[in-house]
């Protein structure tokens, strides 16, 4: 079955990346791929997400959260129509690396349709890359301003 895996190094702590990633209310401010979200990232809960793939059609979906491990892993499963047609298990994994975070974002697709939806999967992968870059920019700019503030002294 098709799988998408992307990775990005972010010069910010896993805790900072996690804070941005799990703040659904802020998605419209920075996230070019998942442009809207509501609900709570808690295991067994359903969240509402609106996705806008590059060159694709915007769509809403309601995945069920499978795993929430603070500053380490967020995983959910979404379905198109009914189970077994087009299912996707999406994940974000955060690993400490150097002074920052290695972000892994991916999705494992199962069901009857994914193998026939190459164009949509390529659009989805471009969306993942755009999300990764935007998350990196937001986390690094905020982490950079935190470092400046911490190191500042009054004259």
PDB file of C-alpha atoms in Angstrom, residues 11-152:
ATOM      1  CA  UNK A  11      16.075  24.421  15.177  1.00  0.00           C
ATOM      2  CA  UNK A  12      13.670  24.452  18.113  1.00  0.00           C
ATOM      3  CA  UNK A  13      12.982  22.049  20.967  1.00  0.00           C
ATOM      4  CA  UNK A  14      10.528  19.164  20.523  1.00  0.00           C
ATOM      5  CA  UNK A  15       8.375  20.841  23.202  1.00  0.00           C
ATOM      6  CA  UNK A  16       8.172  24.066  21.144  1.00  0.00           C
ATOM      7  CA  UNK A  17       7.397  22.187  17.909  1.00  0.00           C
ATOM      8  CA  UNK A  18       4.749  20.160  19.767  1.00  0.00           C
ATOM      9  CA  UNK A  19       3.147  23.303  21.169  1.00  0.00           C
ATOM     10  CA  UNK A  20       2.695  24.748  17.666  1.00  0.00           C
ATOM     11  CA  UNK A  21       1.648  21.438  16.095  1.00  0.00           C
ATOM     12  CA  UNK A  22      -1.082  20.724  18.643  1.00  0.00           C
ATOM     13  CA  UNK A  23      -2.551  24.259  18.734  1.00  0.00           C
ATOM     14  CA  UNK A  24      -5.403  23.726  16.271  1.00  0.00           C
ATOM     15  CA  UNK A  25      -6.702  27.279  16.749  1.00  0.00           C
ATOM     16  CA  UNK A  26      -3.486  28.694  15.273  1.00  0.00           C
ATOM     17  CA  UNK A  27      -3.532  26.577  12.082  1.00  0.00           C
ATOM     18  CA  UNK A  28      -5.109  29.322   9.924  1.00  0.00           C
ATOM     19  CA  UNK A  29      -2.197  31.623  10.876  1.00  0.00           C
ATOM     20  CA  UNK A  30       0.603  29.400   9.613  1.00  0.00           C
ATOM     21  CA  UNK A  31      -0.473  26.037   8.177  1.00  0.00           C
ATOM     22  CA  UNK A  32      -0.775  26.022   4.364  1.00  0.00           C
ATOM     23  CA  UNK A  33      -1.967  22.397   4.217  1.00  0.00           C
ATOM     24  CA  UNK A  34      -4.280  21.815   7.188  1.00  0.00           C
ATOM     25  CA  UNK A  35      -5.848  25.241   7.095  1.00  0.00           C
ATOM     26  CA  UNK A  36      -8.374  24.776   9.880  1.00  0.00           C
ATOM     27  CA  UNK A  37      -8.861  22.499  12.850  1.00  0.00           C
ATOM     28  CA  UNK A  38     -10.991  22.066  15.917  1.00  0.00           C
ATOM     29  CA  UNK A  39     -11.310  19.568  18.722  1.00  0.00           C
ATOM     30  CA  UNK A  40      -8.758  18.141  21.086  1.00  0.00           C
ATOM     31  CA  UNK A  41      -5.792  15.910  20.386  1.00  0.00           C
ATOM     32  CA  UNK A  42      -6.635  13.200  22.911  1.00  0.00           C
ATOM     33  CA  UNK A  43      -6.585   9.465  22.244  1.00  0.00           C
ATOM     34  CA  UNK A  44      -9.960   8.214  21.063  1.00  0.00           C
ATOM     35  CA  UNK A  45     -11.263  11.713  20.294  1.00  0.00           C
ATOM     36  CA  UNK A  46     -12.357  12.881  16.874  1.00  0.00           C
ATOM     37  CA  UNK A  47     -10.962  16.157  15.530  1.00  0.00           C
ATOM     38  CA  UNK A  48     -12.229  18.220  12.613  1.00  0.00           C
ATOM     39  CA  UNK A  49      -9.644  19.229  10.024  1.00  0.00           C
ATOM     40  CA  UNK A  50      -9.845  21.120   6.731  1.00  0.00           C
ATOM     41  CA  UNK A  51      -7.097  20.246   4.288  1.00  0.00           C
ATOM     42  CA  UNK A  52      -6.042  22.221   1.212  1.00  0.00           C
ATOM     43  CA  UNK A  53      -3.605  20.168  -0.897  1.00  0.00           C
ATOM     44  CA  UNK A  54      -1.485  22.121  -3.401  1.00  0.00           C
ATOM     45  CA  UNK A  55      -3.365  22.201  -6.718  1.00  0.00           C
ATOM     46  CA  UNK A  56      -6.047  20.027  -5.148  1.00  0.00           C
ATOM     47  CA  UNK A  57      -9.564  20.410  -3.869  1.00  0.00           C
ATOM     48  CA  UNK A  58     -10.106  21.564  -0.285  1.00  0.00           C
ATOM     49  CA  UNK A  59     -11.803  18.964   1.865  1.00  0.00           C
ATOM     50  CA  UNK A  60     -12.868  18.417   5.445  1.00  0.00           C
ATOM     51  CA  UNK A  61     -12.433  15.226   7.384  1.00  0.00           C
ATOM     52  CA  UNK A  62     -12.871  13.954  10.936  1.00  0.00           C
ATOM     53  CA  UNK A  63     -10.063  11.605  11.909  1.00  0.00           C
ATOM     54  CA  UNK A  64      -9.921   9.722  15.200  1.00  0.00           C
ATOM     55  CA  UNK A  65      -6.825  10.394  17.307  1.00  0.00           C
ATOM     56  CA  UNK A  66      -4.921   7.152  17.883  1.00  0.00           C
ATOM     57  CA  UNK A  67      -1.875   8.292  19.843  1.00  0.00           C
ATOM     58  CA  UNK A  68      -0.757  11.395  21.729  1.00  0.00           C
ATOM     59  CA  UNK A  69       2.681  11.208  23.304  1.00  0.00           C
ATOM     60  CA  UNK A  70       3.693  14.675  24.517  1.00  0.00           C
ATOM     61  CA  UNK A  71       6.511  16.180  22.391  1.00  0.00           C
ATOM     62  CA  UNK A  72       7.083  12.793  20.696  1.00  0.00           C
ATOM     63  CA  UNK A  73       4.202  11.486  18.585  1.00  0.00           C
ATOM     64  CA  UNK A  74       0.784  12.456  17.282  1.00  0.00           C
ATOM     65  CA  UNK A  75      -1.160   9.924  15.201  1.00  0.00           C
ATOM     66  CA  UNK A  76      -4.674   9.828  13.763  1.00  0.00           C
ATOM     67  CA  UNK A  77      -6.708   7.740  11.337  1.00  0.00           C
ATOM     68  CA  UNK A  78      -9.022   9.193   8.748  1.00  0.00           C
ATOM     69  CA  UNK A  79     -11.372   7.586   6.266  1.00  0.00           C
ATOM     70  CA  UNK A  80     -12.980   8.546   3.012  1.00  0.00           C
ATOM     71  CA  UNK A  81     -16.592   7.367   2.938  1.00  0.00           C
ATOM     72  CA  UNK A  82     -16.607   3.954   4.642  1.00  0.00           C
ATOM     73  CA  UNK A  83     -13.822   1.825   6.161  1.00  0.00           C
ATOM     74  CA  UNK A  84     -11.774  -0.097   3.624  1.00  0.00           C
ATOM     75  CA  UNK A  85     -12.247   2.271   0.685  1.00  0.00           C
ATOM     76  CA  UNK A  86      -9.573   4.888   1.418  1.00  0.00           C
ATOM     77  CA  UNK A  87      -8.072   4.951   4.923  1.00  0.00           C
ATOM     78  CA  UNK A  88      -5.040   6.877   6.040  1.00  0.00           C
ATOM     79  CA  UNK A  89      -3.061   6.669   9.253  1.00  0.00           C
ATOM     80  CA  UNK A  90      -1.271  10.004   9.603  1.00  0.00           C
ATOM     81  CA  UNK A  91       1.598  10.625  11.986  1.00  0.00           C
ATOM     82  CA  UNK A  92       3.968  13.261  13.273  1.00  0.00           C
ATOM     83  CA  UNK A  93       7.019  11.999  15.182  1.00  0.00           C
ATOM     84  CA  UNK A  94       9.398  14.397  16.931  1.00  0.00           C
ATOM     85  CA  UNK A  95      12.934  13.305  17.792  1.00  0.00           C
ATOM     86  CA  UNK A  96      15.474  15.429  19.652  1.00  0.00           C
ATOM     87  CA  UNK A  97      18.481  16.001  17.392  1.00  0.00           C
ATOM     88  CA  UNK A  98      21.397  18.247  18.268  1.00  0.00           C
ATOM     89  CA  UNK A  99      19.818  21.324  19.784  1.00  0.00           C
ATOM     90  CA  UNK A 100      16.617  20.944  17.785  1.00  0.00           C
ATOM     91  CA  UNK A 101      14.034  18.498  16.499  1.00  0.00           C
ATOM     92  CA  UNK A 102      13.833  16.029  13.645  1.00  0.00           C
ATOM     93  CA  UNK A 103      10.220  16.078  12.426  1.00  0.00           C
ATOM     94  CA  UNK A 104       8.866  13.016  10.647  1.00  0.00           C
ATOM     95  CA  UNK A 105       5.467  13.425   9.029  1.00  0.00           C
ATOM     96  CA  UNK A 106       3.881  10.656   7.046  1.00  0.00           C
ATOM     97  CA  UNK A 107       0.837   8.642   6.212  1.00  0.00           C
ATOM     98  CA  UNK A 108       0.189   4.981   5.519  1.00  0.00           C
ATOM     99  CA  UNK A 109      -2.735   4.426   3.170  1.00  0.00           C
ATOM    100  CA  UNK A 110      -4.889   1.301   2.994  1.00  0.00           C
ATOM    101  CA  UNK A 111      -8.080   0.314   1.233  1.00  0.00           C
ATOM    102  CA  UNK A 112      -9.212  -0.211  -2.324  1.00  0.00           C
ATOM    103  CA  UNK A 113      -8.564   3.262  -3.794  1.00  0.00           C
ATOM    104  CA  UNK A 114      -5.115   4.549  -2.721  1.00  0.00           C
ATOM    105  CA  UNK A 115      -3.149   2.588  -5.298  1.00  0.00           C
ATOM    106  CA  UNK A 116      -5.215   4.276  -8.052  1.00  0.00           C
ATOM    107  CA  UNK A 117      -4.897   7.823  -6.710  1.00  0.00           C
ATOM    108  CA  UNK A 118      -1.310   8.700  -7.589  1.00  0.00           C
ATOM    109  CA  UNK A 119      -2.037  12.328  -8.454  1.00  0.00           C
ATOM    110  CA  UNK A 120      -3.809  12.949  -5.156  1.00  0.00           C
ATOM    111  CA  UNK A 121      -1.006  11.251  -3.205  1.00  0.00           C
ATOM    112  CA  UNK A 122       1.603  13.457  -4.933  1.00  0.00           C
ATOM    113  CA  UNK A 123      -0.458  16.538  -4.025  1.00  0.00           C
ATOM    114  CA  UNK A 124      -0.687  15.278  -0.448  1.00  0.00           C
ATOM    115  CA  UNK A 125       3.070  14.816  -0.267  1.00  0.00           C
ATOM    116  CA  UNK A 126       3.610  18.388  -1.490  1.00  0.00           C
ATOM    117  CA  UNK A 127       1.164  19.494   1.214  1.00  0.00           C
ATOM    118  CA  UNK A 128       3.182  17.643   3.865  1.00  0.00           C
ATOM    119  CA  UNK A 129       6.364  19.367   2.670  1.00  0.00           C
ATOM    120  CA  UNK A 130       4.656  22.775   2.770  1.00  0.00           C
ATOM    121  CA  UNK A 131       3.371  22.094   6.294  1.00  0.00           C
ATOM    122  CA  UNK A 132       6.855  20.997   7.412  1.00  0.00           C
ATOM    123  CA  UNK A 133       8.462  24.161   6.011  1.00  0.00           C
ATOM    124  CA  UNK A 134       5.835  26.426   7.592  1.00  0.00           C
ATOM    125  CA  UNK A 135       6.139  24.662  10.964  1.00  0.00           C
ATOM    126  CA  UNK A 136       9.932  25.040  10.764  1.00  0.00           C
ATOM    127  CA  UNK A 137       9.647  28.746   9.988  1.00  0.00           C
ATOM    128  CA  UNK A 138       7.189  29.397  12.820  1.00  0.00           C
ATOM    129  CA  UNK A 139       9.094  27.369  15.425  1.00  0.00           C
ATOM    130  CA  UNK A 140      12.484  28.789  14.502  1.00  0.00           C
ATOM    131  CA  UNK A 141      11.317  32.402  14.389  1.00  0.00           C
ATOM    132  CA  UNK A 142       9.622  32.071  17.769  1.00  0.00           C
ATOM    133  CA  UNK A 143      12.537  30.097  19.240  1.00  0.00           C
ATOM    134  CA  UNK A 144      14.948  32.735  17.935  1.00  0.00           C
ATOM    135  CA  UNK A 145      13.026  35.558  19.578  1.00  0.00           C
ATOM    136  CA  UNK A 146      12.934  33.559  22.835  1.00  0.00           C
ATOM    137  CA  UNK A 147      16.723  33.158  22.734  1.00  0.00           C
ATOM    138  CA  UNK A 148      17.202  36.879  22.134  1.00  0.00           C
ATOM    139  CA  UNK A 149      14.867  37.743  25.011  1.00  0.00           C
ATOM    140  CA  UNK A 150      16.587  35.308  27.370  1.00  0.00           C
ATOM    141  CA  UNK A 151      20.042  36.632  26.528  1.00  0.00           C
ATOM    142  CA  UNK A 152      19.128  40.321  26.705  1.00  0.00           C
TER     143      UNK A 152
END
